[in-house]
mmCIF file of C-alpha atoms in Angstrom:
data_model
loop_
_atom_site.group_PDB
_atom_site.id
_atom_site.type_symbol
_atom_site.label_atom_id
_atom_site.label_comp_id
_atom_site.label_asym_id
_atom_site.label_seq_id
_atom_site.Cartn_x
_atom_site.Cartn_y
_atom_site.Cartn_z
ATOM 1 C CA MET A 7 9.844 214.146 192.185
ATOM 2 C CA PHE A 8 8.294 215.706 195.146
ATOM 3 C CA VAL A 9 6.791 213.411 197.948
ATOM 4 C CA ALA A 10 4.349 214.856 200.307
ATOM 5 C CA ASN A 11 5.355 214.713 203.701
ATOM 6 C CA PRO A 12 2.479 213.340 205.998
ATOM 7 C CA LYS A 13 3.477 215.731 208.833
ATOM 8 C CA ASN A 14 3.148 218.697 206.491
ATOM 9 C CA ARG A 15 -0.241 217.517 205.101
ATOM 10 C CA LEU A 16 -1.328 217.219 208.870
ATOM 11 C CA VAL A 17 -0.194 220.690 209.571
ATOM 12 C CA ARG A 18 -1.953 222.143 206.543
ATOM 13 C CA GLN A 19 -5.231 220.360 207.544
ATOM 14 C CA SER A 20 -5.035 221.725 211.030
ATOM 15 C CA PHE A 21 -4.329 225.120 209.903
ATOM 16 C CA LYS A 22 -7.273 225.106 207.540
ATOM 17 C CA SER A 23 -9.426 223.748 210.318
ATOM 18 C CA PHE A 24 -8.326 226.665 212.471
ATOM 19 C CA SER A 25 -8.833 229.198 209.912
ATOM 20 C CA LEU A 26 -12.370 228.111 209.119
ATOM 21 C CA SER A 27 -13.064 228.333 212.979
ATOM 22 C CA LEU A 28 -11.841 231.843 213.216
ATOM 23 C CA ILE A 29 -14.034 232.639 210.165
ATOM 24 C CA ALA A 30 -17.122 231.111 211.686
ATOM 25 C CA LEU A 31 -16.403 232.817 215.214
ATOM 26 C CA SER A 32 -16.080 236.298 213.323
ATOM 27 C CA PHE A 33 -19.658 235.806 212.102
ATOM 28 C CA THR A 34 -21.173 234.528 215.309
ATOM 29 C CA MET A 35 -19.447 237.135 217.747
ATOM 30 C CA PRO A 36 -21.470 240.171 216.428
ATOM 31 C CA VAL A 37 -24.509 238.269 216.727
ATOM 32 C CA ALA A 38 -23.875 237.330 220.326
ATOM 33 C CA ALA A 39 -22.962 240.821 221.105
ATOM 34 C CA GLN A 40 -26.007 242.293 219.667
ATOM 35 C CA ALA A 41 -28.040 239.923 221.945
ATOM 36 C CA VAL A 42 -26.899 241.728 224.916
ATOM 37 C CA ASP A 43 -27.765 245.313 225.511
ATOM 38 C CA VAL A 44 -25.563 247.207 227.958
ATOM 39 C CA ASP A 45 -26.315 250.740 229.064
ATOM 40 C CA ILE A 46 -23.917 253.084 231.091
ATOM 41 C CA TYR A 47 -25.891 255.814 232.920
ATOM 42 C CA GLY A 48 -25.393 258.219 235.852
ATOM 43 C CA ARG A 49 -26.178 261.462 237.514
ATOM 44 C CA ALA A 50 -23.947 264.310 238.778
ATOM 45 C CA HIS A 51 -25.776 266.219 241.263
ATOM 46 C CA VAL A 52 -24.005 268.811 243.318
ATOM 47 C CA SER A 53 -25.356 271.764 245.323
ATOM 48 C CA VAL A 54 -23.732 274.835 247.235
ATOM 49 C CA ASP A 55 -25.689 275.438 250.492
ATOM 50 C CA VAL A 56 -26.006 277.720 253.239
ATOM 51 C CA LEU A 57 -27.295 275.638 256.172
ATOM 52 C CA GLY A 58 -28.525 277.072 259.564
ATOM 53 C CA ASP A 59 -29.328 275.082 262.692
ATOM 54 C CA GLY A 60 -31.205 277.851 264.464
ATOM 55 C CA SER A 61 -27.908 279.061 266.291
ATOM 56 C CA ASP A 62 -25.636 279.670 263.422
ATOM 57 C CA TYR A 63 -25.054 279.496 259.668
ATOM 58 C CA GLY A 64 -22.469 277.963 257.290
ATOM 59 C CA LEU A 65 -21.337 277.506 253.570
ATOM 60 C CA ASN A 66 -21.495 273.941 252.444
ATOM 61 C CA LEU A 67 -20.824 271.840 249.444
ATOM 62 C CA SER A 68 -22.946 268.671 248.974
ATOM 63 C CA SER A 69 -23.130 265.670 246.596
ATOM 64 C CA ASN A 70 -26.877 264.623 246.493
ATOM 65 C CA ALA A 71 -27.362 260.837 245.437
ATOM 66 C CA SER A 72 -24.830 261.290 242.411
ATOM 67 C CA ARG A 73 -24.168 257.876 240.997
ATOM 68 C CA ILE A 74 -22.965 255.877 237.973
ATOM 69 C CA GLY A 75 -24.539 252.712 236.937
ATOM 70 C CA PHE A 76 -24.606 249.830 234.367
ATOM 71 C CA ARG A 77 -27.732 248.153 232.876
ATOM 72 C CA ALA A 78 -27.831 244.986 230.875
ATOM 73 C CA ASN A 79 -30.644 242.911 229.323
ATOM 74 C CA HIS A 80 -30.657 239.640 227.275
ATOM 75 C CA ARG A 81 -33.517 237.905 225.676
ATOM 76 C CA ILE A 82 -33.148 234.098 226.540
ATOM 77 C CA HIS A 83 -36.813 232.991 225.334
ATOM 78 C CA ASP A 84 -39.699 234.665 223.435
ATOM 79 C CA ASN A 85 -41.325 235.737 226.745
ATOM 80 C CA ILE A 86 -38.241 235.673 229.328
ATOM 81 C CA GLU A 87 -35.395 238.368 229.419
ATOM 82 C CA VAL A 88 -32.591 238.544 231.905
ATOM 83 C CA ILE A 89 -32.077 241.785 233.381
ATOM 84 C CA MET A 90 -29.191 243.285 235.680
ATOM 85 C CA GLN A 91 -28.160 246.577 237.262
ATOM 86 C CA LEU A 92 -25.247 247.516 239.097
ATOM 87 C CA GLU A 93 -25.285 251.072 240.644
ATOM 88 C CA GLN A 94 -22.742 252.961 242.700
ATOM 89 C CA LYS A 95 -22.972 256.138 244.838
ATOM 90 C CA VAL A 96 -20.534 258.784 243.992
ATOM 91 C CA ASN A 97 -19.368 261.430 246.405
ATOM 92 C CA PHE A 98 -18.173 264.527 244.336
ATOM 93 C CA ASP A 99 -17.859 266.598 247.620
ATOM 94 C CA GLU A 100 -15.634 264.361 249.667
ATOM 95 C CA ARG A 101 -14.219 261.778 247.165
ATOM 96 C CA GLY A 102 -14.886 258.019 247.391
ATOM 97 C CA GLY A 103 -18.014 255.811 246.991
ATOM 98 C CA GLU A 104 -18.590 252.112 247.366
ATOM 99 C CA PHE A 105 -19.387 249.739 244.596
ATOM 100 C CA ALA A 106 -22.940 248.481 244.242
ATOM 101 C CA THR A 107 -24.133 250.630 247.123
ATOM 102 C CA ARG A 108 -27.383 251.678 245.231
ATOM 103 C CA ASP A 109 -29.962 249.771 243.290
ATOM 104 C CA SER A 110 -28.276 246.622 242.276
ATOM 105 C CA TYR A 111 -29.963 243.337 241.198
ATOM 106 C CA VAL A 112 -30.315 240.480 238.661
ATOM 107 C CA GLY A 113 -33.756 239.101 237.633
ATOM 108 C CA LEU A 114 -36.096 237.993 234.884
ATOM 109 C CA ARG A 115 -38.713 239.747 232.904
ATOM 110 C CA GLY A 116 -41.622 238.717 230.763
ATOM 111 C CA ASN A 117 -45.340 239.637 230.015
ATOM 112 C CA TRP A 118 -45.876 237.679 233.385
ATOM 113 C CA GLY A 119 -44.074 240.502 235.307
ATOM 114 C CA GLN A 120 -40.707 240.599 236.783
ATOM 115 C CA VAL A 121 -38.826 239.020 239.571
ATOM 116 C CA ARG A 122 -35.538 240.590 240.879
ATOM 117 C CA PHE A 123 -33.049 239.510 243.618
ATOM 118 C CA GLY A 124 -30.715 242.011 245.256
ATOM 119 C CA SER A 125 -30.728 245.367 247.138
ATOM 120 C CA PHE A 126 -32.946 248.204 245.677
ATOM 121 C CA ASP A 127 -35.513 250.839 246.270
ATOM 122 C CA THR A 128 -38.680 249.350 248.262
ATOM 123 C CA PRO A 129 -42.259 250.109 246.965
ATOM 124 C CA GLY A 130 -42.499 252.287 250.135
ATOM 125 C CA LYS A 131 -39.495 254.337 248.902
ATOM 126 C CA LEU A 132 -40.700 254.607 245.320
ATOM 127 C CA LEU A 133 -44.109 255.756 246.582
ATOM 128 C CA ARG A 134 -42.533 258.672 248.610
ATOM 129 C CA ALA A 135 -40.218 259.762 245.996
ATOM 130 C CA LYS A 136 -43.008 259.920 243.460
ATOM 131 C CA ALA A 137 -45.013 262.234 245.687
ATOM 132 C CA ASP A 138 -41.961 264.212 246.755
ATOM 133 C CA VAL A 139 -41.341 267.629 244.879
ATOM 134 C CA PHE A 140 -37.858 267.828 246.054
ATOM 135 C CA ASN A 141 -36.557 264.307 246.083
ATOM 136 C CA ASP A 142 -32.668 264.378 246.837
ATOM 137 C CA ARG A 143 -32.720 268.129 247.322
ATOM 138 C CA LEU A 144 -32.899 270.396 250.252
ATOM 139 C CA GLY A 145 -36.569 270.273 251.509
ATOM 140 C CA ASP A 146 -36.769 266.329 250.714
ATOM 141 C CA LEU A 147 -39.859 265.031 252.178
ATOM 142 C CA ARG A 148 -37.638 262.291 253.997
ATOM 143 C CA ASN A 149 -36.763 265.039 256.430
ATOM 144 C CA ILE A 150 -40.121 264.697 257.958
ATOM 145 C CA ALA A 151 -41.284 261.307 256.736
ATOM 146 C CA SER A 152 -38.015 259.386 257.947
ATOM 147 C CA GLY A 153 -36.918 261.815 260.758
ATOM 148 C CA ASP A 154 -37.178 260.720 264.528
ATOM 149 C CA ASN A 155 -36.918 256.969 264.219
ATOM 150 C CA MET A 156 -39.229 256.688 261.241
ATOM 151 C CA SER A 157 -36.666 255.122 258.908
ATOM 152 C CA PHE A 158 -38.700 253.550 256.060
ATOM 153 C CA ASP A 159 -36.694 254.491 253.138
ATOM 154 C CA PRO A 160 -33.499 252.508 253.045
ATOM 155 C CA ARG A 161 -33.204 249.707 250.583
ATOM 156 C CA PHE A 162 -33.660 246.029 251.826
ATOM 157 C CA ARG A 163 -30.744 243.887 251.774
ATOM 158 C CA ASN A 164 -30.944 240.345 250.606
ATOM 159 C CA SER A 165 -34.234 241.131 249.024
ATOM 160 C CA ILE A 166 -36.605 239.133 246.683
ATOM 161 C CA HIS A 167 -39.060 241.334 244.578
ATOM 162 C CA TYR A 168 -42.063 240.565 242.304
ATOM 163 C CA ARG A 169 -43.882 243.216 240.219
ATOM 164 C CA SER A 170 -47.049 242.068 238.617
ATOM 165 C CA PRO A 171 -48.064 243.365 234.864
ATOM 166 C CA ALA A 172 -50.702 246.089 234.636
ATOM 167 C CA PHE A 173 -54.285 244.864 235.202
ATOM 168 C CA TYR A 174 -56.786 247.739 234.605
ATOM 169 C CA ASN A 175 -54.147 250.344 235.061
ATOM 170 C CA THR A 176 -52.929 248.712 238.367
ATOM 171 C CA THR A 177 -49.867 247.141 239.426
ATOM 172 C CA PHE A 178 -48.838 245.047 242.514
ATOM 173 C CA ASP A 179 -45.384 244.916 244.206
ATOM 174 C CA ILE A 180 -44.043 242.638 246.810
ATOM 175 C CA GLN A 181 -40.557 242.760 248.160
ATOM 176 C CA TYR A 182 -39.418 240.558 250.922
ATOM 177 C CA SER A 183 -36.042 239.997 252.743
ATOM 178 C CA PRO A 184 -35.349 237.148 254.721
ATOM 179 C CA HIS A 185 -32.611 238.794 256.642
ATOM 180 C CA ASN A 186 -32.334 242.627 256.194
ATOM 181 C CA GLU A 187 -28.825 242.745 257.503
ATOM 182 C CA THR A 188 -25.419 241.493 256.399
ATOM 183 C CA GLY A 189 -24.191 237.916 257.046
ATOM 184 C CA SER A 190 -26.339 234.952 257.127
ATOM 185 C CA THR A 191 -29.026 233.877 259.404
ATOM 186 C CA ARG A 192 -30.412 230.733 261.248
ATOM 187 C CA ASP A 193 -33.727 232.145 262.622
ATOM 188 C CA ASN A 194 -35.011 234.898 260.223
ATOM 189 C CA GLN A 195 -35.554 237.260 263.050
ATOM 190 C CA LEU A 196 -34.766 240.165 261.158
ATOM 191 C CA GLN A 197 -37.083 240.136 258.102
ATOM 192 C CA ALA A 198 -38.596 242.942 256.152
ATOM 193 C CA ILE A 199 -41.485 243.236 253.748
ATOM 194 C CA SER A 200 -42.919 246.096 251.617
ATOM 195 C CA VAL A 201 -46.242 245.528 249.678
ATOM 196 C CA GLY A 202 -47.637 248.268 247.298
ATOM 197 C CA VAL A 203 -50.406 248.721 244.781
ATOM 198 C CA ASN A 204 -50.135 251.549 242.202
ATOM 199 C CA TYR A 205 -52.950 252.944 240.046
ATOM 200 C CA SER A 206 -51.962 255.207 237.068
ATOM 201 C CA LYS A 207 -54.396 256.426 234.353
ATOM 202 C CA ASP A 208 -54.231 259.540 232.227
ATOM 203 C CA ARG A 209 -53.357 262.492 234.603
ATOM 204 C CA LEU A 210 -54.138 260.497 237.873
ATOM 205 C CA TRP A 211 -51.616 258.375 240.032
ATOM 206 C CA LEU A 212 -52.633 256.856 243.306
ATOM 207 C CA GLY A 213 -50.492 254.482 245.357
ATOM 208 C CA ALA A 214 -50.748 252.603 248.841
ATOM 209 C CA VAL A 215 -47.944 250.645 250.693
ATOM 210 C CA TYR A 216 -47.449 248.654 253.885
ATOM 211 C CA GLU A 217 -44.084 248.093 255.280
ATOM 212 C CA MET A 218 -42.638 246.433 258.120
ATOM 213 C CA ASN A 219 -39.054 245.876 259.413
ATOM 214 C CA GLN A 220 -38.162 243.535 262.230
ATOM 215 C CA LEU A 221 -35.475 244.677 264.673
ATOM 216 C CA GLU A 222 -34.167 243.263 267.758
ATOM 217 C CA THR A 223 -36.640 244.873 270.188
ATOM 218 C CA ARG A 224 -39.253 246.334 267.834
ATOM 219 C CA ASP A 225 -41.081 245.905 264.350
ATOM 220 C CA PRO A 226 -41.402 249.367 262.815
ATOM 221 C CA THR A 227 -44.270 249.598 260.435
ATOM 222 C CA ALA A 228 -45.600 252.229 258.057
ATOM 223 C CA ILE A 229 -48.617 252.657 255.965
ATOM 224 C CA ARG A 230 -47.984 255.165 253.344
ATOM 225 C CA LEU A 231 -50.475 256.661 250.881
ATOM 226 C CA GLY A 232 -49.427 259.038 247.889
ATOM 227 C CA GLY A 233 -51.243 260.594 244.878
ATOM 228 C CA SER A 234 -50.573 263.130 241.912
ATOM 229 C CA TYR A 235 -52.687 264.793 239.503
ATOM 230 C CA GLN A 236 -51.735 266.648 236.364
ATOM 231 C CA PHE A 237 -54.335 269.429 236.532
ATOM 232 C CA THR A 238 -53.083 271.054 233.209
ATOM 233 C CA ASP A 239 -50.008 270.275 231.029
ATOM 234 C CA ALA A 240 -48.110 272.830 233.207
ATOM 235 C CA TRP A 241 -49.444 272.222 236.708
ATOM 236 C CA GLN A 242 -49.153 269.222 238.927
ATOM 237 C CA GLY A 243 -50.244 268.537 242.462
ATOM 238 C CA MET A 244 -48.960 265.966 244.757
ATOM 239 C CA ALA A 245 -49.892 264.796 248.362
ATOM 240 C CA PHE A 246 -48.492 262.095 250.795
ATOM 241 C CA TYR A 247 -49.782 260.584 254.113
ATOM 242 C CA GLN A 248 -47.846 258.177 256.483
ATOM 243 C CA HIS A 249 -48.767 256.449 259.716
ATOM 244 C CA ALA A 250 -45.828 255.118 261.428
ATOM 245 C CA SER A 251 -46.355 252.566 264.462
ATOM 246 C CA ASP A 252 -44.124 250.501 266.751
ATOM 247 C CA ILE A 253 -41.413 253.063 266.827
ATOM 248 C CA ALA A 254 -39.574 254.731 269.772
ATOM 249 C CA PHE A 255 -41.773 257.159 271.915
ATOM 250 C CA GLY A 256 -44.968 256.314 270.190
ATOM 251 C CA ASP A 257 -46.888 256.446 266.805
ATOM 252 C CA ARG A 258 -46.598 259.444 264.370
ATOM 253 C CA ASP A 259 -48.534 260.651 261.494
ATOM 254 C CA VAL A 260 -46.904 262.718 258.475
ATOM 255 C CA PHE A 261 -49.071 264.438 255.933
ATOM 256 C CA GLY A 262 -48.966 267.251 253.317
ATOM 257 C CA GLY A 263 -48.546 268.030 249.793
ATOM 258 C CA GLY A 264 -46.856 269.943 247.088
ATOM 259 C CA THR A 265 -47.202 271.557 243.711
ATOM 260 C CA LYS A 266 -45.088 272.109 240.547
ATOM 261 C CA TYR A 267 -45.800 274.437 237.755
ATOM 262 C CA ARG A 268 -43.825 274.716 234.406
ATOM 263 C CA PHE A 269 -43.557 277.488 232.050
ATOM 264 C CA GLY A 270 -41.253 276.779 229.049
ATOM 265 C CA ASP A 271 -37.735 276.133 230.400
ATOM 266 C CA TYR A 272 -38.581 277.052 233.872
ATOM 267 C CA ALA A 273 -40.758 275.740 236.755
ATOM 268 C CA VAL A 274 -41.639 276.901 240.263
ATOM 269 C CA MET A 275 -42.649 274.443 242.947
ATOM 270 C CA GLY A 276 -43.359 274.151 246.651
ATOM 271 C CA GLN A 277 -44.348 271.560 249.372
ATOM 272 C CA ILE A 278 -45.204 271.727 253.002
ATOM 273 C CA TYR A 279 -45.223 268.620 255.332
ATOM 274 C CA HIS A 280 -46.112 268.231 258.899
ATOM 275 C CA SER A 281 -45.405 265.486 261.469
ATOM 276 C CA THR A 282 -47.691 265.121 264.492
ATOM 277 C CA ASP A 283 -46.499 264.636 268.036
ATOM 278 C CA ASN A 284 -45.698 261.076 269.345
ATOM 279 C CA ASP A 285 -46.562 259.937 272.790
ATOM 280 C CA LEU A 286 -44.703 263.036 274.176
ATOM 281 C CA ASP A 287 -46.019 266.548 273.631
ATOM 282 C CA ASP A 288 -44.215 269.027 271.722
ATOM 283 C CA THR A 289 -42.364 266.771 269.374
ATOM 284 C CA GLY A 290 -43.904 267.615 266.005
ATOM 285 C CA ALA A 291 -42.478 269.730 263.218
ATOM 286 C CA THR A 292 -43.571 271.504 260.051
ATOM 287 C CA MET A 293 -41.310 271.837 256.982
ATOM 288 C CA LEU A 294 -41.933 274.355 254.064
ATOM 289 C CA ALA A 295 -39.617 274.552 250.938
ATOM 290 C CA VAL A 296 -39.971 276.615 247.715
ATOM 291 C CA GLY A 297 -37.906 276.233 244.761
ATOM 292 C CA PHE A 298 -36.999 277.272 241.112
ATOM 293 C CA ASP A 299 -35.777 275.231 238.213
ATOM 294 C CA PHE A 300 -34.213 276.223 234.965
ATOM 295 C CA TYR A 301 -34.083 273.263 232.599
ATOM 296 C CA VAL A 302 -30.975 274.184 230.495
ATOM 297 C CA THR A 303 -31.364 271.005 228.248
ATOM 298 C CA LYS A 304 -33.208 267.912 228.722
ATOM 299 C CA ASP A 305 -30.302 266.332 230.850
ATOM 300 C CA PHE A 306 -29.040 269.679 232.619
ATOM 301 C CA THR A 307 -30.860 271.520 235.430
ATOM 302 C CA LEU A 308 -30.011 274.515 237.674
ATOM 303 C CA TYR A 309 -32.093 275.245 240.519
ATOM 304 C CA THR A 310 -32.541 277.286 243.614
ATOM 305 C CA ILE A 311 -34.434 276.007 246.736
ATOM 306 C CA LEU A 312 -35.251 277.774 250.070
ATOM 307 C CA GLY A 313 -36.304 275.610 253.047
ATOM 308 C CA VAL A 314 -37.321 275.837 256.559
ATOM 309 C CA THR A 315 -38.334 273.253 259.249
ATOM 310 C CA ASP A 316 -40.098 274.654 262.164
ATOM 311 C CA ASN A 317 -39.585 272.356 265.234
ATOM 312 C CA ASP A 318 -41.685 272.069 268.433
ATOM 313 C CA GLN A 319 -39.713 272.394 271.717
ATOM 314 C CA LEU A 320 -38.529 268.689 271.848
ATOM 315 C CA ALA A 321 -38.354 268.101 268.002
ATOM 316 C CA GLY A 322 -35.079 268.009 266.020
ATOM 317 C CA PHE A 323 -36.126 267.673 262.335
ATOM 318 C CA SER A 324 -33.969 268.801 259.507
ATOM 319 C CA VAL A 325 -34.472 270.468 256.314
ATOM 320 C CA SER A 326 -31.279 269.203 254.679
ATOM 321 C CA ALA A 327 -30.838 265.453 255.588
ATOM 322 C CA GLY A 328 -32.906 263.592 252.936
ATOM 323 C CA GLY A 329 -31.070 262.386 250.015
ATOM 324 C CA ARG A 330 -28.034 264.442 250.519
ATOM 325 C CA ASP A 331 -24.602 263.850 251.664
ATOM 326 C CA THR A 332 -24.179 267.168 253.758
ATOM 327 C CA GLN A 333 -26.746 267.334 256.375
ATOM 328 C CA LEU A 334 -27.276 269.438 259.383
ATOM 329 C CA PHE A 335 -29.544 268.693 262.297
ATOM 330 C CA PRO A 336 -30.774 271.363 264.744
ATOM 331 C CA GLU A 337 -30.769 271.363 268.479
ATOM 332 C CA LEU A 338 -34.170 270.181 269.996
ATOM 333 C CA GLY A 339 -36.633 273.025 269.467
ATOM 334 C CA ASN A 340 -34.343 274.849 266.970
ATOM 335 C CA THR A 341 -35.474 275.840 263.386
ATOM 336 C CA ALA A 342 -33.510 274.441 260.519
ATOM 337 C CA SER A 343 -33.066 276.413 257.527
ATOM 338 C CA GLY A 344 -31.227 276.392 254.346
ATOM 339 C CA LEU A 345 -30.583 278.025 250.824
ATOM 340 C CA SER A 346 -29.490 275.734 248.108
ATOM 341 C CA MET A 347 -28.195 276.353 244.777
ATOM 342 C CA GLY A 348 -27.394 273.259 242.544
ATOM 343 C CA LEU A 349 -26.825 271.406 239.382
ATOM 344 C CA ILE A 350 -28.147 268.144 238.137
ATOM 345 C CA TYR A 351 -26.511 266.465 235.057
ATOM 346 C CA ASN A 352 -28.054 263.047 233.724
ATOM 347 C CA PHE A 353 -26.247 260.997 231.275
#
């Protein structure tokens, strides 16, 4: 007669419990996985450029704000969602790139708005980009608006950001950095703040931003105003104004506008911007750029741009500096010029 061994019975019970645990886990894992949405996205943007500094010309290859990123969100409550993004710059022209050098953050989102922590575009940078016909291309508005000590487009380090929900088509943003540098601080002497308001309804967008960065000896400050209007389904106009103060050699104003007209799979566009003199005479500049886009597919664009920056005698603004890896700055008083042929692939 067979007599059950207590040790064998214990083993069978343990194996049964382990098997039931595996079955339960197999049912719960898909639920957990589905609760978190993760997206991989990116942009490959490369151009071949002929760049001139007023003395000579050269053929160049440029990677223009190319990137790869990861986004995730997870709902933890009926009205609270965790959001996260890691974005890295990619250099197609000269190899390399550092991790999380672009918009990278973690935060919470709900019908009360959103709060984020990390390093990412400020309200001031977003306003400029929205009014910029050639953002991240030859002729980028930053060639004028962020030239000659007017650096109001870099991302804040160590920043905290809140965006309100829309009230009567209006949203409010405030982004603050207690220490806009690497490392720690004990005195918060390098703070930065960017406060913005945006109104958007139908075909109209209007925006205003105040931004200030504390430095060792100065507190550069900018007021930015921007707007766009969709005159027809094909034709859009944009405008931008900036007043920069507490910068080296005195205040500056930047103003101008652009337009874009689309017909089928093609578009023509152009913009012109001017920087006034600072406290010194003959330190202003005017940039003009015109371009042509061919939208091969929704995610793939070919383009050509011709741009020129006419500098006063003591000015050295570029036409190829904003949002691009390959930049050429002219000698003071020289005219900067460029012809760019590029492709953009979004995925």
